[in-house]
Short mmCIF file of C-alpha atoms in Angstrom, two decimals:
data_model
loop_
_atom_site.label_atom_id
_atom_site.label_comp_id
_atom_site.label_asym_id
_atom_site.label_seq_id
_atom_site.Cartn_x
_atom_site.Cartn_y
_atom_site.Cartn_z
CA UNK T 4 0.00 0.00 0.00
CA UNK T 5 0.80 3.72 0.08
CA UNK T 6 2.04 4.01 -3.47
CA UNK T 7 2.55 7.32 -5.20
CA UNK T 8 3.14 7.48 -8.94
CA UNK T 9 4.40 10.25 -11.14
CA UNK T 10 3.98 10.69 -14.84
CA UNK T 11 6.00 11.11 -16.89
CA UNK T 12 9.16 9.72 -15.35
CA UNK T 13 11.22 11.85 -17.67
CA UNK T 14 10.50 14.53 -20.24
CA UNK T 15 12.53 16.58 -22.66
CA UNK T 16 11.01 19.75 -24.04
CA UNK T 17 11.97 22.83 -25.99
CA UNK T 18 12.45 26.17 -24.31
CA UNK T 19 9.22 28.13 -24.13
CA UNK T 20 6.89 25.17 -23.98
CA UNK T 21 4.84 24.04 -21.00
CA UNK T 22 5.12 20.69 -19.29
CA UNK T 23 2.60 19.01 -17.01
CA UNK T 24 3.65 16.50 -14.37
CA UNK T 25 1.09 14.31 -12.63
CA UNK T 26 1.28 12.96 -9.11
CA UNK T 27 -1.18 10.26 -8.09
CA UNK T 28 -1.80 8.42 -4.85
CA UNK T 29 -2.77 4.97 -6.07
CA UNK T 30 -4.23 3.29 -3.01
CA UNK T 31 -5.04 6.06 -0.56
CA UNK T 32 -6.56 9.49 -0.44
CA UNK T 33 -4.36 12.49 0.02
CA UNK T 34 -5.72 15.86 1.10
CA UNK T 35 -2.25 17.26 0.92
CA UNK T 36 0.48 16.75 -1.62
CA UNK T 37 3.87 18.38 -1.69
CA UNK T 38 6.04 19.28 -4.66
CA UNK T 39 9.81 19.29 -4.33
CA UNK T 40 12.60 20.20 -6.66
CA UNK T 41 16.02 18.61 -6.55
CA UNK T 42 19.08 19.82 -8.42
CA UNK T 43 21.91 17.37 -9.10
CA UNK T 44 23.72 16.30 -5.96
CA UNK T 45 21.59 18.56 -3.82
CA UNK T 46 18.84 18.14 -1.30
CA UNK T 47 15.12 18.46 -1.87
CA UNK T 48 13.67 21.93 -1.84
CA UNK T 49 9.98 22.29 -1.13
CA UNK T 50 8.26 24.28 -3.83
CA UNK T 51 4.65 24.22 -2.73
CA UNK T 52 2.00 22.51 -0.68
CA UNK T 53 -1.02 21.39 -2.64
CA UNK T 54 -4.36 21.04 -0.88
CA UNK T 55 -7.33 19.37 -2.50
CA UNK T 56 -9.94 21.87 -3.55
CA UNK T 57 -7.98 24.97 -2.66
CA UNK T 58 -5.10 27.05 -3.90
CA UNK T 59 -1.59 25.80 -3.40
CA UNK T 60 0.71 27.42 -0.89
CA UNK T 61 4.03 28.35 -2.44
CA UNK T 62 7.33 28.65 -0.67
CA UNK T 63 9.17 31.93 -0.72
CA UNK T 64 10.94 32.52 -3.98
CA UNK T 65 8.85 30.09 -6.02
CA UNK T 66 6.95 31.76 -8.85
CA UNK T 67 3.35 30.64 -8.65
CA UNK T 68 2.60 31.82 -12.18
CA UNK T 69 5.42 29.73 -13.53
CA UNK T 70 4.76 26.60 -11.52
CA UNK T 71 1.02 26.03 -11.67
CA UNK T 72 -0.34 23.49 -9.23
CA UNK T 73 -3.78 21.94 -9.38
CA UNK T 74 -5.12 19.46 -6.83
CA UNK T 75 -8.47 18.58 -8.32
CA UNK T 76 -9.12 15.34 -6.47
CA UNK T 77 -7.97 13.42 -3.43
CA UNK T 78 -5.71 11.27 -5.58
CA UNK T 79 -4.28 13.65 -8.16
CA UNK T 80 -2.15 16.76 -8.13
CA UNK T 81 -0.51 18.29 -11.18
CA UNK T 82 2.44 20.60 -11.57
CA UNK T 83 2.67 22.57 -14.81
CA UNK T 84 5.93 24.27 -15.62
CA UNK T 85 4.92 27.11 -17.91
CA UNK T 86 7.22 28.60 -20.54
CA UNK T 87 10.01 26.32 -19.46
CA UNK T 88 13.61 27.41 -19.76
CA UNK T 89 16.86 25.47 -19.37
CA UNK T 90 17.24 26.65 -15.78
CA UNK T 91 14.00 24.80 -14.97
CA UNK T 92 15.70 21.53 -15.77
CA UNK T 93 15.61 19.52 -12.59
CA UNK T 94 14.26 16.46 -10.83
CA UNK T 95 10.74 17.08 -9.55
CA UNK T 96 9.41 14.87 -6.76
CA UNK T 97 5.97 14.83 -5.22
CA UNK T 98 4.82 13.38 -1.96
CA UNK T 99 1.39 12.66 -0.56
CA UNK T 100 0.00 12.69 2.94
CA UNK T 101 -2.33 9.82 3.80
CA UNK T 102 -5.63 11.20 5.03
CA UNK T 103 -6.78 8.04 6.77
CA UNK T 104 -3.70 7.05 8.75
CA UNK T 105 -4.31 7.16 12.46
CA UNK T 106 -0.72 7.30 13.61
CA UNK T 107 1.67 9.92 12.45
CA UNK T 108 1.03 9.91 8.76
CA UNK T 109 4.26 10.11 6.95
CA UNK T 110 4.58 11.45 3.49
CA UNK T 111 4.88 8.92 0.69
CA UNK T 112 7.11 9.94 -2.16
CA UNK T 113 6.71 9.47 -5.87
CA UNK T 114 9.58 8.20 -8.02
CA UNK T 115 10.30 11.63 -9.45
CA UNK T 116 10.21 13.25 -12.87
CA UNK T 117 13.35 14.29 -14.67
CA UNK T 118 12.73 17.45 -16.71
CA UNK T 119 15.25 18.56 -19.31
CA UNK T 120 14.61 21.80 -21.15
CA UNK T 121 16.62 22.31 -24.30
CA UNK H 23 11.41 27.65 12.23
CA UNK H 24 12.97 24.26 11.94
CA UNK H 25 16.18 23.15 10.33
CA UNK H 26 18.30 20.06 9.82
CA UNK H 27 22.04 19.75 9.54
CA UNK H 28 23.74 16.65 8.24
CA UNK H 29 27.41 16.56 9.03
CA UNK H 30 29.43 15.24 6.15
CA UNK H 31 28.17 15.38 2.59
CA UNK H 32 30.08 12.20 1.78
CA UNK H 33 30.87 9.14 3.86
CA UNK H 34 33.02 6.25 2.71
CA UNK H 35 32.90 2.94 4.56
CA UNK H 36 34.22 -0.53 3.94
CA UNK H 37 31.83 -3.37 3.43
CA UNK H 38 31.05 -4.87 6.81
CA UNK H 39 32.02 -1.74 8.74
CA UNK H 40 29.80 0.46 10.84
CA UNK H 41 27.77 3.13 9.05
CA UNK H 42 27.19 6.33 11.03
CA UNK H 43 25.37 9.27 9.52
CA UNK H 44 24.93 12.36 11.65
CA UNK H 45 21.84 14.53 11.84
CA UNK H 46 21.18 17.47 14.13
CA UNK H 47 17.94 19.39 14.15
CA UNK H 48 16.46 22.54 15.52
CA UNK H 49 12.79 22.85 16.23
CA UNK H 50 10.65 25.05 18.40
CA UNK H 51 8.37 22.16 19.26
CA UNK H 52 8.90 18.43 19.78
CA UNK H 53 9.74 17.21 16.32
CA UNK H 54 8.93 14.30 14.11
CA UNK H 55 12.15 13.06 12.56
CA UNK H 56 12.79 10.89 9.54
CA UNK H 57 15.56 9.25 7.61
CA UNK H 58 15.09 8.62 3.91
CA UNK H 59 17.27 6.87 1.34
CA UNK H 60 17.45 7.82 -2.32
CA UNK H 61 18.96 5.71 -5.06
CA UNK H 62 19.99 7.39 -8.33
CA UNK H 63 17.11 8.83 -10.32
CA UNK H 64 14.56 7.55 -7.85
CA UNK H 65 12.27 9.01 -5.25
CA UNK H 66 12.74 8.74 -1.50
CA UNK H 67 12.19 5.62 0.55
CA UNK H 68 11.51 5.88 4.25
CA UNK H 69 14.08 4.11 6.40
CA UNK H 70 12.64 4.99 9.79
CA UNK H 71 10.83 7.67 11.74
CA UNK H 72 10.67 9.07 15.25
CA UNK H 73 7.26 10.19 16.44
CA UNK H 74 7.78 10.66 20.20
CA UNK H 75 7.49 7.01 21.11
CA UNK H 76 10.67 5.00 21.75
CA UNK H 77 13.85 7.02 21.40
CA UNK H 78 15.66 4.15 19.69
CA UNK H 79 13.99 3.53 16.40
CA UNK H 80 14.59 0.52 14.22
CA UNK H 81 14.02 0.74 10.52
CA UNK H 82 14.34 -1.27 7.38
CA UNK H 83 17.51 -2.83 5.98
CA UNK H 84 19.14 -3.05 9.41
CA UNK H 85 19.24 0.68 10.07
CA UNK H 86 18.40 2.30 13.37
CA UNK H 87 18.52 5.78 14.83
CA UNK H 88 18.46 7.21 18.31
CA UNK H 89 16.66 10.40 19.24
CA UNK H 90 18.66 12.39 21.79
CA UNK H 91 16.79 15.46 22.88
CA UNK H 92 19.68 16.83 24.96
CA UNK H 93 21.92 16.75 21.92
CA UNK H 94 19.17 17.59 19.38
CA UNK H 95 20.45 14.69 17.35
CA UNK H 96 19.00 11.81 15.39
CA UNK H 97 22.00 9.90 14.07
CA UNK H 98 21.53 6.93 11.77
CA UNK H 99 23.56 3.76 12.17
CA UNK H 100 23.95 0.33 10.68
CA UNK H 101 26.34 -2.17 12.26
CA UNK H 102 27.59 -3.71 9.04
CA UNK H 103 27.56 -1.96 5.69
CA UNK H 104 26.50 -3.78 2.56
CA UNK H 105 27.28 -2.80 -1.00
CA UNK H 106 23.59 -2.15 -1.54
CA UNK H 107 23.70 0.61 1.09
CA UNK H 108 25.50 2.91 -1.34
CA UNK H 109 23.01 5.73 -1.84
CA UNK H 110 22.09 9.23 -0.72
CA UNK H 111 20.58 9.59 2.74
CA UNK H 112 18.43 12.46 3.93
CA UNK H 113 17.38 13.42 7.42
CA UNK H 114 14.15 15.39 7.66
CA UNK H 115 12.10 17.11 10.34
CA UNK H 116 8.56 18.31 10.69
CA UNK H 117 6.66 19.74 13.62
CA UNK H 118 3.25 18.31 12.97
CA UNK H 119 1.58 15.39 11.32
CA UNK H 120 1.00 16.04 7.65
CA UNK H 121 3.07 19.18 7.73
CA UNK H 122 5.84 20.01 5.30
CA UNK H 123 9.22 18.40 5.73
CA UNK H 124 12.49 20.23 6.04
CA UNK H 125 15.39 18.22 4.67
CA UNK H 126 19.03 18.18 5.53
CA UNK H 127 21.62 18.56 2.80
CA UNK H 128 22.03 14.83 2.36
CA UNK H 129 24.93 12.44 2.84
CA UNK H 130 26.20 10.27 0.04
CA UNK H 131 27.42 6.89 1.21
CA UNK H 132 30.07 5.02 -0.69
CA UNK H 133 30.71 1.40 0.26
CA UNK H 134 34.11 -0.01 -0.59
CA UNK H 135 34.55 -3.75 -1.13
#
């Protein structure tokens, strides 16, 4: 149980295009999902917290108009990188918080999406 | 505010030797603490977590960690390293269930045969 998937696992796009990344909780409901960004050989940096049915909360320094987050259901959150540029190339990881867990409900992480912008 | 410091960005150990990864945290409230492992081009896998129960926490793959409030530490250990332990390890803290995690800088473990 507690599986989180991401799609696509990798994507290459041209500069100026938009890319959508999906994060799904496969066997549990998640009111909250988190989006992280990881540069090579660096730690994870939280970009935003995505809450089902409401606007995402962005961390300081993250452009909300560039990184659009939609959390339309309890099992799906999407991150759209708009007008992507080479500096947006990174590894994007999502995590989901299990709504039903009675003990401390850890976050379950997706496998990540490697974005390369040419 | 909360923060996590992992001492040593790289650790090299011989196969069969003790693995010790250091993590110190700061938090204004009693924290929840986690250790995750990441293999190349993959997401994070939970090794173990501290949630105010036992201070010595046992996790998967033979890892364990001890919460020491007086030292604000949560160091990760494994008595005998295996080649498959070569990976990146992250310590993380949060102050409430379901809240956002703050990660340390990570420690890359190299296991020598």
